[in-house]
Amino acid sequence: MPVHSQFRLLGQRRFLPFYLTQFSGAFNDNLYKNALLLLITYQAGGLMGLSINVVVNIAAFLFILPFFLFSGIAGQMADRYEKAWIIRRVKAAEIGIMSLAALALWFGWYELLLVLLFLMGAQSTFFGPVKYSILPRVLANDELVGGNGLVSMGTFVAILLGTIAAGVIAGAEQAARITAVAVLVMAVLGYLAARKVPDTRDEAPEVMVRFRPLLETWRLMAVARERPKVLGAILAISWFWFLGAAYLTQFPNFAKTWLAGDETVVTLLLAMFIMGISAGSMLCERLTKHRITLAPVPWGALGLTLLGIDLFFAVPANPEPSTWLSLMTEPVYIRVLLDLVGIGICGGLFIVPLYAFIQYETPDHKRARIIAALNVINSLFMVASAIAGILVLGVFDLGIPTFFLILSLVNALVWVSVLGLRRRAAQSVDN
């Protein structure tokens, strides 16, 4: 393995335990969320007299709400206290939450499961600022792009595997009880990995932690605005989450309505998209030559636009009933898959250098709060993505391919913006 290969980090204690911790957390989040939604849909048949659609949207709201409430506090804590200490406490809390979830799943207490979904969101909120602010503490500058690429790849692969696992378990006879055991086991494994994360010795006693949920979240925006280039990178990343959320949300109906596909087609579309992001994330280290640079970002943005436009024209006019196998073997569908893989690759090229740039450009004593601000803005953009989908698909009834086309055309404006950001960033990090 080359001396500078990012994969060598997976053999080092300063990185591997953290990587396994975040991988297990992302897997468990998606296993729990998707299993809960499937159980509510196919077994509970709605809760508290509400329809399934209403309950599903309540569940999504409960998971994202803590990011708005607690991100300010989470960022302050991650800047104030030693980061490995926080990671271990957060993962210990996950064991407690998943123990209650296991009981609720075992006995069918679905209302409690929704409350625990809020607590899982809170746990993710407190882990988020540590997840990206710890990397500059344990990696050298020429390792940041590669390390972020591995974290990005691991996160998206965990999302894919957690989603698939939830679907497989949902088809079992004792789905709820199998899920109960699975989420608890994954929480324990995550905690065991967290115990091996080395101390970073980066406490900052001067940082005050104030329990004022909404006010401290609002104040994060002021911290982010202190560095315009960093704020530009934050907005660019949040746009990608807007775009990614739009694609992922529409995949089930896109597969059913526009590709005449069965359930396996949805999984294949998700897999192609995430495999592309993972590949793009891994390419960043080679393309940047271990430097902190935004050079790949405009190319990623351009690819997102061009491939998104091509996807609009690639959708067959009169699709025949399809499965995952027919999508991979029939030319009319292969173009769709290649576009999705390409969009994923460009997404990886787009976000990984931006994350590394934010970490490099922010001071140690404020880095976690800026990452927390990023998480809040990401959440806002994902909510806006859902609203955009409702307007385009529900109110204007334009169809999913047209929605994808509109997103791609809007992304052309983002491409112009990141070209300017690339030039400004070059003044501080490119040699």
Short mmCIF file of C-alpha atoms in Angstrom, two decimals:
data_model
loop_
_atom_site.label_atom_id
_atom_site.label_comp_id
_atom_site.label_asym_id
_atom_site.label_seq_id
_atom_site.Cartn_x
_atom_site.Cartn_y
_atom_site.Cartn_z
CA MET A 1 0.00 0.00 0.00
CA PRO A 2 1.44 3.46 -0.91
CA VAL A 3 2.81 5.45 2.01
CA HIS A 4 0.28 8.25 1.49
CA SER A 5 -2.76 6.07 0.81
CA GLN A 6 -5.79 7.08 2.84
CA PHE A 7 -6.54 3.40 3.52
CA ARG A 8 -3.47 3.13 5.75
CA LEU A 9 -5.44 5.21 8.30
CA LEU A 10 -7.73 2.21 8.80
CA GLY A 11 -4.81 0.39 10.39
CA GLN A 12 -4.02 3.12 12.90
CA ARG A 13 -5.56 3.60 16.33
CA ARG A 14 -5.78 7.37 15.96
CA PHE A 15 -8.39 6.84 13.20
CA LEU A 16 -9.83 3.30 13.10
CA PRO A 17 -11.79 3.30 16.41
CA PHE A 18 -13.39 6.64 15.53
CA TYR A 19 -14.20 5.35 12.03
CA LEU A 20 -15.88 2.23 13.42
CA THR A 21 -17.77 4.34 15.96
CA GLN A 22 -19.26 6.66 13.37
CA PHE A 23 -19.96 3.76 10.98
CA SER A 24 -21.89 1.82 13.62
CA GLY A 25 -23.83 4.95 14.60
CA ALA A 26 -24.89 5.74 11.04
CA PHE A 27 -25.84 2.09 10.47
CA ASN A 28 -27.89 1.93 13.67
CA ASP A 29 -29.68 5.23 13.00
CA ASN A 30 -30.85 4.03 9.61
CA LEU A 31 -31.66 0.51 10.77
CA TYR A 32 -33.82 1.88 13.57
CA LYS A 33 -35.54 4.64 11.55
CA ASN A 34 -36.35 2.47 8.56
CA ALA A 35 -37.38 -0.55 10.62
CA LEU A 36 -39.70 1.66 12.68
CA LEU A 37 -41.30 3.16 9.57
CA LEU A 38 -41.80 -0.29 8.02
CA LEU A 39 -43.30 -1.66 11.22
CA ILE A 40 -45.67 1.29 11.50
CA THR A 41 -46.64 0.93 7.85
CA TYR A 42 -47.17 -2.82 7.69
CA GLN A 43 -47.98 -3.88 11.26
CA ALA A 44 -49.20 -0.97 13.36
CA GLY A 45 -51.29 0.55 10.56
CA GLY A 46 -51.00 4.06 11.99
CA LEU A 47 -50.89 5.32 15.57
CA MET A 48 -53.10 7.39 17.86
CA GLY A 49 -55.86 7.42 15.25
CA LEU A 50 -53.58 9.06 12.68
CA SER A 51 -52.98 7.86 9.13
CA ILE A 52 -49.73 6.16 8.16
CA ASN A 53 -48.64 9.14 6.04
CA VAL A 54 -49.10 11.52 8.96
CA VAL A 55 -47.22 9.23 11.36
CA VAL A 56 -44.32 8.82 8.90
CA ASN A 57 -43.97 12.58 8.61
CA ILE A 58 -44.20 13.00 12.39
CA ALA A 59 -41.37 10.46 12.70
CA ALA A 60 -39.20 12.41 10.26
CA PHE A 61 -39.95 15.64 12.15
CA LEU A 62 -39.10 14.11 15.55
CA PHE A 63 -35.69 12.93 14.32
CA ILE A 64 -34.68 16.26 12.81
CA LEU A 65 -36.12 18.52 15.58
CA PRO A 66 -33.19 18.01 18.01
CA PHE A 67 -30.76 19.47 15.45
CA PHE A 68 -32.61 22.79 15.74
CA LEU A 69 -32.98 22.61 19.51
CA PHE A 70 -29.61 21.33 20.67
CA SER A 71 -26.97 22.01 18.02
CA GLY A 72 -25.81 25.18 19.76
CA ILE A 73 -25.29 23.35 23.04
CA ALA A 74 -23.67 20.38 21.27
CA GLY A 75 -21.19 22.66 19.52
CA GLN A 76 -20.29 24.42 22.77
CA MET A 77 -19.73 21.10 24.56
CA ALA A 78 -17.56 19.73 21.73
CA ASP A 79 -15.38 22.86 21.86
CA ARG A 80 -15.29 22.91 25.69
CA TYR A 81 -14.61 19.27 26.57
CA GLU A 82 -12.18 16.63 25.34
CA LYS A 83 -13.67 15.06 22.23
CA ALA A 84 -13.00 11.37 22.93
CA TRP A 85 -14.71 11.87 26.31
CA ILE A 86 -17.80 13.23 24.56
CA ILE A 87 -17.80 10.39 22.03
CA ARG A 88 -17.79 7.77 24.79
CA ARG A 89 -20.64 9.48 26.65
CA VAL A 90 -22.72 9.85 23.51
CA LYS A 91 -22.27 6.18 22.64
CA ALA A 92 -23.10 5.15 26.22
CA ALA A 93 -26.32 7.17 25.89
CA GLU A 94 -27.06 5.26 22.68
CA ILE A 95 -26.95 1.99 24.63
CA GLY A 96 -29.52 3.37 27.07
CA ILE A 97 -31.79 4.63 24.29
CA MET A 98 -31.53 1.38 22.36
CA SER A 99 -32.21 -0.67 25.49
CA LEU A 100 -35.53 1.15 25.84
CA ALA A 101 -36.09 0.78 22.10
CA ALA A 102 -35.49 -2.96 22.33
CA LEU A 103 -38.16 -3.24 25.05
CA ALA A 104 -40.58 -1.12 23.05
CA LEU A 105 -39.98 -3.17 19.91
CA TRP A 106 -40.32 -6.44 21.81
CA PHE A 107 -43.69 -5.48 23.28
CA GLY A 108 -45.01 -3.32 20.45
CA TRP A 109 -45.03 0.03 22.26
CA TYR A 110 -44.96 2.10 19.08
CA GLU A 111 -45.74 5.45 20.71
CA LEU A 112 -42.64 5.06 22.89
CA LEU A 113 -40.62 4.22 19.76
CA LEU A 114 -41.50 7.64 18.34
CA VAL A 115 -40.30 9.34 21.53
CA LEU A 116 -37.07 7.34 21.32
CA LEU A 117 -36.67 8.48 17.71
CA PHE A 118 -36.46 12.03 19.09
CA LEU A 119 -33.80 10.88 21.56
CA MET A 120 -31.85 9.20 18.76
CA GLY A 121 -31.94 12.50 16.90
CA ALA A 122 -30.63 14.23 20.03
CA GLN A 123 -27.83 11.68 20.33
CA SER A 124 -26.88 12.28 16.68
CA THR A 125 -26.99 16.03 17.30
CA PHE A 126 -24.35 15.78 20.04
CA PHE A 127 -22.18 13.40 18.01
CA GLY A 128 -22.23 15.53 14.84
CA PRO A 129 -19.92 18.39 15.91
CA VAL A 130 -17.39 15.93 17.32
CA LYS A 131 -17.48 13.77 14.19
CA TYR A 132 -15.83 16.34 11.94
CA SER A 133 -14.04 18.55 14.48
CA ILE A 134 -11.95 15.66 15.81
CA LEU A 135 -10.33 14.89 12.45
CA PRO A 136 -7.95 17.90 12.38
CA ARG A 137 -6.85 16.90 15.88
CA VAL A 138 -5.78 13.40 14.87
CA LEU A 139 -4.78 13.88 11.21
CA ALA A 140 -2.10 15.96 9.55
CA ASN A 141 -3.14 18.58 6.99
CA ASP A 142 -2.07 16.31 4.11
CA GLU A 143 -4.31 13.55 5.53
CA LEU A 144 -7.48 15.61 5.95
CA VAL A 145 -8.91 15.06 2.46
CA GLY A 146 -8.25 11.32 2.61
CA GLY A 147 -9.66 11.03 6.13
CA ASN A 148 -12.79 12.94 5.19
CA GLY A 149 -13.15 10.75 2.12
CA LEU A 150 -13.11 7.63 4.29
CA VAL A 151 -15.63 9.13 6.72
CA SER A 152 -17.93 10.17 3.86
CA MET A 153 -17.68 6.73 2.25
CA GLY A 154 -18.29 4.98 5.58
CA THR A 155 -21.29 7.13 6.40
CA PHE A 156 -23.05 6.54 3.08
CA VAL A 157 -22.25 2.82 3.00
CA ALA A 158 -23.62 2.54 6.55
CA ILE A 159 -26.79 4.33 5.42
CA LEU A 160 -27.16 1.85 2.56
CA LEU A 161 -26.50 -1.23 4.69
CA GLY A 162 -28.77 -0.02 7.50
CA THR A 163 -31.59 0.63 5.04
CA ILE A 164 -31.16 -2.78 3.38
CA ALA A 165 -30.95 -4.54 6.75
CA ALA A 166 -34.20 -2.90 7.87
CA GLY A 167 -35.93 -4.11 4.71
CA VAL A 168 -34.61 -7.66 5.08
CA ILE A 169 -35.57 -7.85 8.75
CA ALA A 170 -39.03 -6.42 8.02
CA GLY A 171 -39.79 -9.50 5.94
CA ALA A 172 -39.04 -11.88 8.82
CA GLU A 173 -41.75 -13.44 10.99
CA GLN A 174 -40.46 -11.86 14.23
CA ALA A 175 -39.30 -8.60 12.63
CA ALA A 176 -39.80 -6.38 15.68
CA ARG A 177 -37.89 -8.68 18.02
CA ILE A 178 -35.05 -9.23 15.57
CA THR A 179 -34.78 -5.45 15.20
CA ALA A 180 -34.75 -5.11 18.98
CA VAL A 181 -31.73 -7.38 19.29
CA ALA A 182 -29.96 -5.86 16.28
CA VAL A 183 -30.14 -2.21 17.38
CA LEU A 184 -28.98 -3.05 20.90
CA VAL A 185 -26.06 -5.16 19.67
CA MET A 186 -24.96 -2.39 17.28
CA ALA A 187 -25.13 0.18 20.08
CA VAL A 188 -22.90 -1.98 22.29
CA LEU A 189 -20.42 -2.53 19.44
CA GLY A 190 -20.31 1.21 18.80
CA TYR A 191 -19.57 1.91 22.45
CA LEU A 192 -16.78 -0.68 22.52
CA ALA A 193 -15.20 1.00 19.50
CA ALA A 194 -15.59 4.42 21.15
CA ARG A 195 -13.65 3.26 24.19
CA LYS A 196 -10.61 2.81 21.96
CA VAL A 197 -10.68 6.36 20.56
CA PRO A 198 -7.50 8.07 21.86
CA ASP A 199 -7.80 11.21 23.95
CA THR A 200 -7.28 14.40 21.98
CA ARG A 201 -6.28 16.54 25.00
CA ASP A 202 -8.04 19.61 23.62
CA GLU A 203 -10.18 20.95 26.45
CA ALA A 204 -11.00 24.68 26.29
CA PRO A 205 -12.23 25.81 29.74
CA GLU A 206 -12.85 29.34 28.47
CA VAL A 207 -15.75 28.12 26.28
CA MET A 208 -19.02 28.52 28.15
CA VAL A 209 -21.79 25.91 27.84
CA ARG A 210 -25.21 27.50 28.20
CA PHE A 211 -28.42 25.47 28.19
CA ARG A 212 -30.48 27.82 26.03
CA PRO A 213 -31.53 25.57 23.15
CA LEU A 214 -32.95 27.85 20.46
CA LEU A 215 -30.93 30.93 21.42
CA GLU A 216 -27.60 29.09 21.29
CA THR A 217 -28.55 27.51 17.96
CA TRP A 218 -29.29 30.96 16.59
CA ARG A 219 -25.94 32.24 17.85
CA LEU A 220 -24.20 29.53 15.85
CA MET A 221 -25.08 31.50 12.75
CA ALA A 222 -23.06 34.46 14.04
CA VAL A 223 -20.05 32.19 14.59
CA ALA A 224 -20.36 30.83 11.04
CA ARG A 225 -20.60 34.34 9.53
CA GLU A 226 -17.26 35.36 11.04
CA ARG A 227 -15.46 33.66 8.12
CA PRO A 228 -17.22 34.33 4.78
CA LYS A 229 -15.28 31.65 2.86
CA VAL A 230 -16.20 29.05 5.47
CA LEU A 231 -19.84 30.15 5.34
CA GLY A 232 -19.74 29.76 1.57
CA ALA A 233 -18.43 26.20 1.97
CA ILE A 234 -21.15 25.47 4.53
CA LEU A 235 -23.88 26.66 2.17
CA ALA A 236 -22.40 24.59 -0.67
CA ILE A 237 -22.44 21.42 1.47
CA SER A 238 -26.00 22.15 2.59
CA TRP A 239 -27.05 22.52 -1.03
CA PHE A 240 -25.68 19.05 -1.70
CA TRP A 241 -27.80 17.69 1.15
CA PHE A 242 -30.80 19.50 -0.39
CA LEU A 243 -30.04 17.79 -3.69
CA GLY A 244 -29.24 14.40 -2.15
CA ALA A 245 -32.37 14.42 0.02
CA ALA A 246 -34.46 15.19 -3.05
CA TYR A 247 -33.03 12.23 -4.97
CA LEU A 248 -33.23 9.77 -2.08
CA THR A 249 -36.78 10.77 -1.13
CA GLN A 250 -38.08 10.33 -4.68
CA PHE A 251 -36.34 7.02 -5.46
CA PRO A 252 -39.26 4.76 -4.36
CA ASN A 253 -41.88 6.54 -6.46
CA PHE A 254 -39.40 7.15 -9.30
CA ALA A 255 -38.68 3.41 -9.46
CA LYS A 256 -42.35 2.43 -9.33
CA THR A 257 -43.88 5.07 -11.63
CA TRP A 258 -41.16 5.97 -14.12
CA LEU A 259 -39.20 2.72 -14.35
CA ALA A 260 -42.12 0.32 -13.71
CA GLY A 261 -39.86 -1.34 -11.15
CA ASP A 262 -40.52 -3.54 -8.13
CA GLU A 263 -39.06 -3.12 -4.62
CA THR A 264 -35.64 -4.43 -5.71
CA VAL A 265 -35.29 -1.54 -8.16
CA VAL A 266 -35.52 0.98 -5.30
CA THR A 267 -32.67 -0.77 -3.50
CA LEU A 268 -30.60 -0.85 -6.69
CA LEU A 269 -31.08 2.89 -7.32
CA LEU A 270 -30.04 3.64 -3.75
CA ALA A 271 -27.03 1.33 -4.05
CA MET A 272 -25.85 2.89 -7.33
CA PHE A 273 -26.17 6.42 -5.94
CA ILE A 274 -24.29 5.61 -2.72
CA MET A 275 -21.62 3.57 -4.50
CA GLY A 276 -21.02 6.61 -6.69
CA ILE A 277 -20.67 8.94 -3.69
CA SER A 278 -18.27 6.48 -2.06
CA ALA A 279 -16.15 6.25 -5.21
CA GLY A 280 -16.08 10.04 -5.62
CA SER A 281 -15.08 10.45 -1.98
CA MET A 282 -12.19 8.04 -2.44
CA LEU A 283 -11.01 9.82 -5.60
CA CYS A 284 -10.61 13.15 -3.83
CA GLU A 285 -7.30 12.30 -2.16
CA ARG A 286 -5.71 11.35 -5.48
CA LEU A 287 -7.10 14.36 -7.33
CA THR A 288 -6.03 16.84 -4.65
CA LYS A 289 -2.62 15.18 -4.17
CA HIS A 290 -3.10 15.35 -0.38
CA ARG A 291 -3.55 19.13 -0.43
CA ILE A 292 -6.35 21.22 1.07
CA THR A 293 -7.85 22.57 -2.14
CA LEU A 294 -11.31 23.11 -3.60
CA ALA A 295 -10.11 22.32 -7.14
CA PRO A 296 -12.40 19.24 -7.56
CA VAL A 297 -15.50 21.07 -6.28
CA PRO A 298 -16.45 23.02 -9.46
CA TRP A 299 -15.96 19.87 -11.55
CA GLY A 300 -18.24 17.97 -9.18
CA ALA A 301 -20.84 20.73 -9.40
CA LEU A 302 -20.65 20.77 -13.21
CA GLY A 303 -21.09 16.99 -13.32
CA LEU A 304 -24.13 17.18 -11.04
CA THR A 305 -25.78 19.53 -13.53
CA LEU A 306 -24.85 17.75 -16.76
CA LEU A 307 -25.62 14.24 -15.52
CA GLY A 308 -28.85 15.41 -13.89
CA ILE A 309 -29.97 16.83 -17.24
CA ASP A 310 -29.01 13.60 -18.99
CA LEU A 311 -31.01 11.62 -16.42
CA PHE A 312 -34.12 13.53 -17.49
CA PHE A 313 -33.63 12.40 -21.09
CA ALA A 314 -32.59 8.86 -20.07
CA VAL A 315 -35.92 7.98 -18.44
CA PRO A 316 -37.78 5.67 -20.86
CA ALA A 317 -41.07 6.96 -22.25
CA ASN A 318 -42.86 3.62 -22.02
CA PRO A 319 -41.06 1.43 -19.47
CA GLU A 320 -41.71 -2.28 -19.26
CA PRO A 321 -42.12 -3.91 -15.81
CA SER A 322 -38.61 -4.21 -14.42
CA THR A 323 -36.55 -5.80 -11.67
CA TRP A 324 -33.02 -5.05 -10.49
CA LEU A 325 -31.70 -7.57 -13.02
CA SER A 326 -33.46 -6.03 -16.00
CA LEU A 327 -32.16 -2.59 -15.01
CA MET A 328 -28.61 -3.92 -15.14
CA THR A 329 -28.98 -5.79 -18.41
CA GLU A 330 -31.31 -3.75 -20.66
CA PRO A 331 -29.76 -0.73 -22.45
CA VAL A 332 -32.81 1.46 -21.90
CA TYR A 333 -32.22 1.30 -18.16
CA ILE A 334 -28.41 1.12 -18.04
CA ARG A 335 -28.14 4.79 -18.99
CA VAL A 336 -30.27 5.69 -15.95
CA LEU A 337 -28.00 3.68 -13.67
CA LEU A 338 -24.84 5.19 -15.14
CA ASP A 339 -26.26 8.68 -14.63
CA LEU A 340 -27.02 7.91 -10.98
CA VAL A 341 -23.55 6.50 -10.39
CA GLY A 342 -22.04 9.56 -12.08
CA ILE A 343 -24.18 11.92 -10.00
CA GLY A 344 -22.97 10.12 -6.89
CA ILE A 345 -19.30 10.36 -7.95
CA CYS A 346 -19.68 14.08 -8.61
CA GLY A 347 -21.36 14.47 -5.22
CA GLY A 348 -18.35 12.89 -3.52
CA LEU A 349 -15.98 15.18 -5.42
CA PHE A 350 -18.16 18.09 -4.37
CA ILE A 351 -18.49 17.62 -0.60
CA VAL A 352 -15.26 16.00 0.63
CA PRO A 353 -12.90 18.90 -0.26
CA LEU A 354 -15.43 21.31 1.24
CA TYR A 355 -15.43 19.47 4.58
CA ALA A 356 -11.62 19.42 4.65
CA PHE A 357 -11.53 23.14 3.80
CA ILE A 358 -13.89 24.01 6.67
CA GLN A 359 -11.80 22.00 9.12
CA TYR A 360 -8.58 23.63 7.92
CA GLU A 361 -9.91 27.19 7.94
CA THR A 362 -11.55 27.18 11.39
CA PRO A 363 -9.67 27.70 14.68
CA ASP A 364 -9.58 24.82 17.15
CA HIS A 365 -11.63 26.60 19.82
CA LYS A 366 -14.55 27.31 17.43
CA ARG A 367 -14.40 24.39 15.03
CA ALA A 368 -17.08 22.24 16.68
CA ARG A 369 -19.53 25.14 16.85
CA ILE A 370 -19.03 25.85 13.17
CA ILE A 371 -19.66 22.17 12.41
CA ALA A 372 -22.79 22.41 14.57
CA ALA A 373 -23.88 25.43 12.51
CA LEU A 374 -23.32 23.33 9.39
CA ASN A 375 -25.59 20.62 10.83
CA VAL A 376 -28.36 23.16 11.50
CA ILE A 377 -28.15 24.61 7.99
CA ASN A 378 -28.07 21.08 6.52
CA SER A 379 -31.29 20.32 8.38
CA LEU A 380 -32.92 23.52 7.11
CA PHE A 381 -31.95 22.69 3.54
CA MET A 382 -33.33 19.15 3.85
CA VAL A 383 -36.64 20.52 5.14
CA ALA A 384 -36.63 22.98 2.23
CA SER A 385 -35.96 20.04 -0.10
CA ALA A 386 -39.07 18.28 1.15
CA ILE A 387 -41.12 21.47 0.67
CA ALA A 388 -39.74 21.87 -2.86
CA GLY A 389 -40.75 18.29 -3.63
CA ILE A 390 -44.26 18.93 -2.35
CA LEU A 391 -44.61 22.07 -4.48
CA VAL A 392 -43.15 20.67 -7.71
CA LEU A 393 -44.70 17.21 -7.52
CA GLY A 394 -47.88 17.87 -5.56
CA VAL A 395 -48.98 21.41 -6.33
CA PHE A 396 -47.63 21.81 -9.87
CA ASP A 397 -47.79 18.07 -10.71
CA LEU A 398 -44.69 18.16 -12.93
CA GLY A 399 -43.37 14.64 -12.44
CA ILE A 400 -40.19 13.34 -10.83
CA PRO A 401 -37.93 13.50 -13.94
CA THR A 402 -38.89 17.15 -14.37
CA PHE A 403 -38.15 17.75 -10.68
CA PHE A 404 -34.69 16.26 -11.18
CA LEU A 405 -34.21 18.48 -14.24
CA ILE A 406 -35.16 21.62 -12.30
CA LEU A 407 -32.70 20.70 -9.55
CA SER A 408 -29.96 20.22 -12.12
CA LEU A 409 -30.61 23.61 -13.70
CA VAL A 410 -30.61 25.34 -10.31
CA ASN A 411 -27.35 23.53 -9.56
CA ALA A 412 -25.82 25.38 -12.52
CA LEU A 413 -26.08 28.54 -10.39
CA VAL A 414 -24.33 26.69 -7.56
CA TRP A 415 -21.56 25.75 -10.02
CA VAL A 416 -21.01 29.45 -10.75
CA SER A 417 -20.93 30.19 -7.01
CA VAL A 418 -18.37 27.51 -6.20
CA LEU A 419 -16.14 28.75 -9.01
CA GLY A 420 -15.94 32.04 -7.12
CA LEU A 421 -15.45 30.24 -3.81
CA ARG A 422 -12.66 28.18 -5.36
CA ARG A 423 -10.82 31.34 -6.42
CA ARG A 424 -11.18 32.96 -2.98
CA ALA A 425 -10.13 29.78 -1.17
CA ALA A 426 -7.02 29.44 -3.35
CA GLN A 427 -5.64 32.61 -1.80
CA SER A 428 -5.42 30.94 1.61
CA VAL A 429 -4.75 27.23 1.03
CA ASP A 430 -3.41 26.65 -2.50
CA ASN A 431 0.28 27.11 -3.25
#
